[in-house]
Amino acid sequence: MKFQKVYTLEEIANIIDCVYVGDKNFPVTGMNEIHVVESGDIVFVDHPKYYDKALNSAATIVLINKNVACPDGKALLISEDPFRDFNKLTNYFKPFQFSNVSIATSASIGSGTVIQPNVFIGNHVVIGENCLIHSNVSIYDYTVIGDNVIIHAGTVLGADAFYYKKRPEGYDQLLSGGRVVIKDNVGIGALCTIDKGVTGDTTIGEGTKIDNQVHVGHDTVIGKKCLIASQTGIAGCVIIEDEVTIWGQVGTTSGITIGAKAIILGQTGVTKSVEGGKSYFGTPIEESREKLKQLANIKKIPEILNKLK
């Protein structure tokens, strides 16, 4: 998430009422999660296991729960609860905006686009030209949709990320201030759910086609001309490169990469990153030819046991 102007370190510290380490005029231009941070961004960390990763990341402002040595060229925000204070910043820069109309007045809809009855279009949504949005679709605030996009009934774009911190009293949600971005010529089936990024974008690349009842988690980036079949569940922060085919009932873990032109066969559990240009199957995932050989060999076990007897 980029701010609309450059803030100083002191101004950010005053918003969340914390102390800071560094020049009070140190520039702050945004806030992001660790996998998408850039210079000028705030990143938060609240566990010693991840201190080094955050301090050595591209982020130049680290919101942290311990006064550690500050790396050269960076600044620290010292907080008792970085998770809570990151939420405070999200609320400050991207607060929830109530809407009592079906199509927000701040939404922009291109020429030739058809909006069927009972569609909700939130604040600051941008929809391109010649799109078809079927009934009962919900498009949350700040979503961006390109040209020639078809979205079928009941799909939801921009729900919150599934991201929680366990507290003694229950689960505390990390607020989502990101967007969903749908590129040109994308097709999205019925009853799909595509969550917005925590601070960045969940992106569906140009020409990709998504079947009914597919879920895409927060901050996932899907490339161009992919095919994703029904009942697939894609976790957060996944990178799916161009022209990947994913068949039905596939599930992925978070933070992995599926290489370009890979084929993931139905009911596979994608438990790790995989190279492009190959076919995969099974849980845990393996190249499909090897996995099918293993299954064929398993069928021979009763025969082998009988021979041993």
Short mmCIF file of C-alpha atoms in Angstrom, two decimals:
data_model
loop_
_atom_site.label_atom_id
_atom_site.label_comp_id
_atom_site.label_asym_id
_atom_site.label_seq_id
_atom_site.Cartn_x
_atom_site.Cartn_y
_atom_site.Cartn_z
CA MET A 1 0.00 0.00 0.00
CA LYS A 2 1.47 3.32 -1.06
CA PHE A 3 0.48 6.49 0.80
CA GLN A 4 -0.86 9.50 -1.07
CA LYS A 5 2.03 11.61 0.19
CA VAL A 6 5.38 11.12 1.89
CA TYR A 7 5.14 10.98 5.68
CA THR A 8 7.95 11.41 8.19
CA LEU A 9 9.00 8.77 10.70
CA GLU A 10 7.85 11.06 13.50
CA GLU A 11 4.38 11.47 11.94
CA ILE A 12 3.95 7.68 11.66
CA ALA A 13 5.15 7.20 15.25
CA ASN A 14 2.57 9.74 16.44
CA ILE A 15 -0.25 7.88 14.63
CA ILE A 16 0.48 4.64 16.51
CA ASP A 17 1.86 6.31 19.68
CA CYS A 18 5.24 4.58 19.73
CA VAL A 19 8.90 5.51 20.00
CA TYR A 20 11.21 5.45 17.01
CA VAL A 21 14.90 5.01 16.16
CA GLY A 22 16.24 7.18 13.35
CA ASP A 23 15.95 10.66 11.92
CA LYS A 24 12.53 12.12 12.73
CA ASN A 25 12.28 13.28 9.09
CA PHE A 26 13.10 9.83 7.66
CA PRO A 27 10.72 9.39 4.68
CA VAL A 28 7.89 6.83 4.81
CA THR A 29 6.01 6.20 1.57
CA GLY A 30 3.97 3.05 2.27
CA MET A 31 3.46 -0.19 4.19
CA ASN A 32 3.61 -3.74 2.95
CA GLU A 33 4.04 -7.39 3.80
CA ILE A 34 7.52 -8.87 3.81
CA HIS A 35 7.25 -10.51 0.35
CA VAL A 36 6.38 -7.27 -1.48
CA VAL A 37 8.19 -4.53 0.47
CA GLU A 38 10.16 -1.78 -1.25
CA SER A 39 12.32 1.11 -0.11
CA GLY A 40 10.18 3.56 1.87
CA ASP A 41 7.82 0.83 3.12
CA ILE A 42 6.99 -0.18 6.69
CA VAL A 43 7.15 -3.90 7.46
CA PHE A 44 6.13 -5.38 10.81
CA VAL A 45 7.73 -8.22 12.75
CA ASP A 46 6.76 -9.55 16.18
CA HIS A 47 8.76 -12.76 16.59
CA PRO A 48 12.56 -13.12 17.05
CA LYS A 49 12.58 -15.91 14.46
CA TYR A 50 11.81 -13.35 11.75
CA TYR A 51 13.79 -10.32 13.01
CA ASP A 52 16.72 -10.80 10.60
CA LYS A 53 14.43 -11.34 7.62
CA ALA A 54 12.55 -8.11 8.32
CA LEU A 55 15.63 -6.05 9.17
CA ASN A 56 17.44 -7.21 6.04
CA SER A 57 14.43 -6.86 3.73
CA ALA A 58 13.93 -4.10 1.17
CA ALA A 59 11.73 -2.25 3.67
CA THR A 60 13.45 0.77 5.18
CA ILE A 61 11.16 1.12 8.22
CA VAL A 62 10.73 -1.86 10.55
CA LEU A 63 7.85 -1.94 13.06
CA ILE A 64 9.28 -4.26 15.72
CA ASN A 65 8.65 -5.27 19.35
CA LYS A 66 12.29 -5.02 20.50
CA ASN A 67 14.86 -2.22 20.44
CA VAL A 68 17.49 -3.90 18.27
CA ALA A 69 20.44 -2.48 16.37
CA CYS A 70 19.10 -0.44 13.47
CA PRO A 71 20.68 -1.27 10.09
CA ASP A 72 22.32 1.57 8.18
CA GLY A 73 19.92 3.51 6.01
CA LYS A 74 16.85 2.30 7.91
CA ALA A 75 14.61 3.32 10.80
CA LEU A 76 12.73 1.48 13.54
CA LEU A 77 9.31 1.90 15.11
CA ILE A 78 9.38 0.24 18.55
CA SER A 79 5.99 -1.15 19.55
CA GLU A 80 4.67 -3.42 22.29
CA ASP A 81 2.39 -5.02 19.71
CA PRO A 82 3.43 -4.57 16.05
CA PHE A 83 0.46 -6.62 14.79
CA ARG A 84 -1.99 -4.26 16.54
CA ASP A 85 -0.16 -1.15 15.35
CA PHE A 86 0.07 -2.37 11.76
CA ASN A 87 -3.73 -2.65 11.94
CA LYS A 88 -3.90 0.90 13.29
CA LEU A 89 -1.99 2.13 10.26
CA THR A 90 -4.27 0.20 7.89
CA ASN A 91 -7.30 1.73 9.58
CA TYR A 92 -5.75 5.18 9.33
CA PHE A 93 -4.75 5.05 5.66
CA LYS A 94 -7.45 2.69 4.29
CA PRO A 95 -10.46 2.83 6.63
CA PHE A 96 -13.63 0.90 5.84
CA GLN A 97 -16.06 3.04 3.83
CA PHE A 98 -19.76 2.43 4.27
CA SER A 99 -21.94 2.27 1.16
CA ASN A 100 -25.74 2.32 1.00
CA VAL A 101 -26.13 2.07 -2.78
CA SER A 102 -25.68 -0.82 -5.20
CA ILE A 103 -23.11 1.02 -7.30
CA ALA A 104 -20.94 3.56 -5.49
CA THR A 105 -20.82 7.04 -6.98
CA SER A 106 -17.02 6.90 -6.93
CA ALA A 107 -16.96 3.75 -9.09
CA SER A 108 -15.88 4.05 -12.73
CA ILE A 109 -17.50 1.77 -15.33
CA GLY A 110 -16.32 1.70 -18.94
CA SER A 111 -18.45 1.92 -22.06
CA GLY A 112 -20.17 -1.22 -23.26
CA THR A 113 -20.01 -2.91 -19.86
CA VAL A 114 -23.21 -4.68 -18.77
CA ILE A 115 -24.11 -4.89 -15.08
CA GLN A 116 -26.86 -7.41 -14.32
CA PRO A 117 -29.37 -6.92 -11.43
CA ASN A 118 -28.34 -7.24 -7.78
CA VAL A 119 -24.65 -6.58 -8.38
CA PHE A 120 -22.80 -4.61 -5.67
CA ILE A 121 -19.94 -2.36 -6.79
CA GLY A 122 -18.02 -0.68 -3.98
CA ASN A 123 -16.16 2.58 -3.53
CA HIS A 124 -13.41 3.51 -6.00
CA VAL A 125 -13.89 0.38 -8.09
CA VAL A 126 -12.67 0.64 -11.70
CA ILE A 127 -14.24 -1.57 -14.39
CA GLY A 128 -13.08 -1.40 -18.00
CA GLU A 129 -14.94 -1.59 -21.28
CA ASN A 130 -17.16 -4.36 -22.68
CA CYS A 131 -17.32 -6.39 -19.47
CA LEU A 132 -20.24 -8.58 -18.42
CA ILE A 133 -20.96 -8.77 -14.69
CA HIS A 134 -23.70 -11.28 -13.92
CA SER A 135 -26.23 -11.05 -11.08
CA ASN A 136 -25.33 -11.16 -7.39
CA VAL A 137 -21.65 -10.46 -7.91
CA SER A 138 -20.02 -8.43 -5.11
CA ILE A 139 -17.06 -6.23 -6.00
CA TYR A 140 -15.43 -4.70 -2.94
CA ASP A 141 -13.76 -1.27 -2.68
CA TYR A 142 -10.74 -0.40 -4.84
CA THR A 143 -11.02 -3.48 -7.07
CA VAL A 144 -9.66 -2.90 -10.59
CA ILE A 145 -11.09 -4.85 -13.55
CA GLY A 146 -9.78 -4.57 -17.10
CA ASP A 147 -11.56 -4.78 -20.45
CA ASN A 148 -13.59 -7.71 -21.83
CA VAL A 149 -13.90 -9.46 -18.48
CA ILE A 150 -16.77 -11.86 -17.74
CA ILE A 151 -17.72 -12.56 -14.10
CA HIS A 152 -20.47 -15.08 -13.40
CA ALA A 153 -23.16 -14.99 -10.73
CA GLY A 154 -22.37 -15.07 -7.04
CA THR A 155 -18.64 -14.35 -7.28
CA VAL A 156 -17.02 -12.15 -4.62
CA LEU A 157 -13.98 -10.01 -5.39
CA GLY A 158 -12.11 -8.37 -2.53
CA ALA A 159 -13.08 -10.12 0.70
CA ASP A 160 -10.59 -9.91 3.57
CA ALA A 161 -7.44 -11.99 3.76
CA PHE A 162 -7.57 -15.10 5.95
CA TYR A 163 -4.80 -13.87 8.26
CA TYR A 164 -5.06 -14.10 12.07
CA LYS A 165 -2.90 -13.87 15.19
CA LYS A 166 -3.80 -16.14 18.10
CA ARG A 167 -4.47 -14.28 21.34
CA PRO A 168 -5.44 -15.72 24.75
CA GLU A 169 -8.98 -14.43 24.19
CA GLY A 170 -9.25 -15.66 20.57
CA TYR A 171 -8.05 -14.73 17.09
CA ASP A 172 -7.12 -11.19 16.09
CA GLN A 173 -7.56 -10.44 12.38
CA LEU A 174 -4.93 -8.63 10.35
CA LEU A 175 -6.89 -5.97 8.51
CA SER A 176 -6.75 -5.97 4.72
CA GLY A 177 -5.96 -2.75 2.90
CA GLY A 178 -4.97 -4.19 -0.48
CA ARG A 179 -6.83 -4.72 -3.74
CA VAL A 180 -7.94 -7.28 -6.30
CA VAL A 181 -6.70 -6.55 -9.83
CA ILE A 182 -8.26 -8.42 -12.77
CA LYS A 183 -6.49 -7.91 -16.10
CA ASP A 184 -8.06 -7.84 -19.61
CA ASN A 185 -9.92 -10.81 -21.13
CA VAL A 186 -10.25 -12.76 -17.88
CA GLY A 187 -13.17 -15.12 -17.34
CA ILE A 188 -14.31 -15.92 -13.78
CA GLY A 189 -16.94 -18.58 -13.12
CA ALA A 190 -19.84 -18.65 -10.68
CA LEU A 191 -19.38 -18.61 -6.91
CA CYS A 192 -15.66 -17.86 -6.97
CA THR A 193 -13.95 -15.95 -4.15
CA ILE A 194 -10.85 -13.85 -4.72
CA ASP A 195 -9.49 -12.18 -1.58
CA LYS A 196 -7.77 -8.81 -1.64
CA GLY A 197 -4.16 -8.38 -0.60
CA VAL A 198 -3.28 -7.48 2.97
CA THR A 199 -1.44 -4.42 1.69
CA GLY A 200 -0.69 -5.29 -1.94
CA ASP A 201 -2.63 -6.72 -4.87
CA THR A 202 -4.15 -10.11 -5.59
CA THR A 203 -3.75 -10.27 -9.36
CA ILE A 204 -5.35 -12.38 -12.10
CA GLY A 205 -3.33 -12.10 -15.32
CA GLU A 206 -4.56 -11.32 -18.80
CA GLY A 207 -6.53 -14.04 -20.57
CA THR A 208 -6.74 -16.39 -17.58
CA LYS A 209 -9.93 -18.43 -17.25
CA ILE A 210 -11.24 -19.59 -13.86
CA ASP A 211 -13.98 -22.20 -13.47
CA ASN A 212 -16.82 -22.18 -10.90
CA GLN A 213 -16.19 -22.42 -7.16
CA VAL A 214 -12.50 -21.53 -7.13
CA HIS A 215 -10.88 -19.72 -4.20
CA VAL A 216 -7.83 -17.45 -4.58
CA GLY A 217 -6.12 -16.30 -1.39
CA HIS A 218 -4.67 -12.90 -0.53
CA ASP A 219 -1.68 -11.47 -2.41
CA THR A 220 -1.60 -14.37 -4.87
CA VAL A 221 -0.43 -13.50 -8.38
CA ILE A 222 -1.76 -15.60 -11.27
CA GLY A 223 -0.10 -15.12 -14.64
CA LYS A 224 -1.40 -14.85 -18.20
CA LYS A 225 -3.53 -17.47 -19.98
CA CYS A 226 -3.86 -19.88 -17.07
CA LEU A 227 -6.70 -22.41 -16.79
CA ILE A 228 -7.99 -23.20 -13.30
CA ALA A 229 -10.75 -25.80 -12.90
CA SER A 230 -13.56 -26.08 -10.36
CA GLN A 231 -13.12 -26.47 -6.59
CA THR A 232 -9.47 -25.48 -6.63
CA GLY A 233 -8.22 -23.70 -3.49
CA ILE A 234 -5.18 -21.45 -3.88
CA ALA A 235 -3.63 -20.18 -0.66
CA GLY A 236 -2.23 -16.71 -0.01
CA CYS A 237 1.01 -15.35 -1.47
CA VAL A 238 1.23 -17.97 -4.23
CA ILE A 239 2.83 -17.16 -7.60
CA ILE A 240 1.35 -19.01 -10.56
CA GLU A 241 3.30 -18.22 -13.70
CA ASP A 242 1.94 -17.93 -17.25
CA GLU A 243 -0.04 -20.68 -19.00
CA VAL A 244 -0.35 -22.99 -16.01
CA THR A 245 -3.21 -25.51 -16.07
CA ILE A 246 -4.73 -26.56 -12.74
CA TRP A 247 -7.42 -29.25 -12.79
CA GLY A 248 -10.27 -29.74 -10.32
CA GLN A 249 -10.01 -30.01 -6.54
CA VAL A 250 -6.37 -29.00 -6.35
CA GLY A 251 -5.18 -27.37 -3.13
CA THR A 252 -1.98 -25.40 -2.52
CA THR A 253 0.04 -24.32 0.48
CA SER A 254 0.99 -20.65 0.80
CA GLY A 255 4.09 -18.87 -0.42
CA ILE A 256 4.99 -21.23 -3.27
CA THR A 257 5.62 -20.80 -7.00
CA ILE A 258 4.15 -22.92 -9.80
CA GLY A 259 6.33 -22.55 -12.89
CA ALA A 260 5.12 -21.52 -16.32
CA LYS A 261 3.21 -24.10 -18.38
CA ALA A 262 3.06 -26.60 -15.52
CA ILE A 263 0.06 -28.94 -15.44
CA ILE A 264 -1.37 -29.86 -12.03
CA LEU A 265 -3.67 -32.88 -12.27
CA GLY A 266 -6.92 -33.15 -10.32
CA GLN A 267 -6.93 -33.62 -6.52
CA THR A 268 -3.23 -32.83 -6.21
CA GLY A 269 -1.91 -31.20 -3.05
CA VAL A 270 0.72 -28.65 -4.08
CA THR A 271 2.91 -28.80 -0.99
CA LYS A 272 5.98 -27.09 -2.44
CA SER A 273 7.15 -24.99 -5.38
CA VAL A 274 7.36 -26.85 -8.70
CA GLU A 275 9.18 -26.22 -11.97
CA GLY A 276 7.37 -25.19 -15.10
CA GLY A 277 6.80 -27.29 -18.19
CA LYS A 278 6.04 -30.52 -16.33
CA SER A 279 2.95 -32.48 -15.25
CA TYR A 280 2.33 -33.15 -11.54
CA PHE A 281 0.04 -35.33 -9.45
CA GLY A 282 -0.58 -36.54 -5.91
CA THR A 283 -0.13 -35.50 -2.30
CA PRO A 284 2.63 -34.72 -1.59
CA ILE A 285 3.10 -33.50 -5.13
CA GLU A 286 5.44 -35.29 -7.56
CA GLU A 287 5.87 -35.47 -11.29
CA SER A 288 2.82 -37.35 -12.53
CA ARG A 289 4.71 -40.09 -14.39
CA GLU A 290 6.71 -40.99 -11.26
CA LYS A 291 3.62 -40.83 -9.02
CA LEU A 292 1.62 -43.10 -11.31
CA LYS A 293 4.50 -45.62 -11.35
CA GLN A 294 4.45 -45.64 -7.55
CA LEU A 295 0.72 -46.30 -7.51
CA ALA A 296 1.13 -49.14 -9.99
CA ASN A 297 3.82 -50.68 -7.78
CA ILE A 298 1.61 -50.40 -4.69
CA LYS A 299 -1.00 -52.54 -6.46
CA LYS A 300 1.63 -55.29 -6.76
CA ILE A 301 2.18 -55.53 -2.98
CA PRO A 302 -0.52 -58.21 -2.36
CA GLU A 303 0.99 -60.37 -5.14
CA ILE A 304 4.48 -59.98 -3.66
CA LEU A 305 3.21 -60.90 -0.16
CA ASN A 306 1.53 -64.01 -1.50
CA LYS A 307 4.78 -65.08 -3.17
CA LEU A 308 6.68 -64.55 0.10
CA LYS A 309 4.18 -66.75 1.95
#
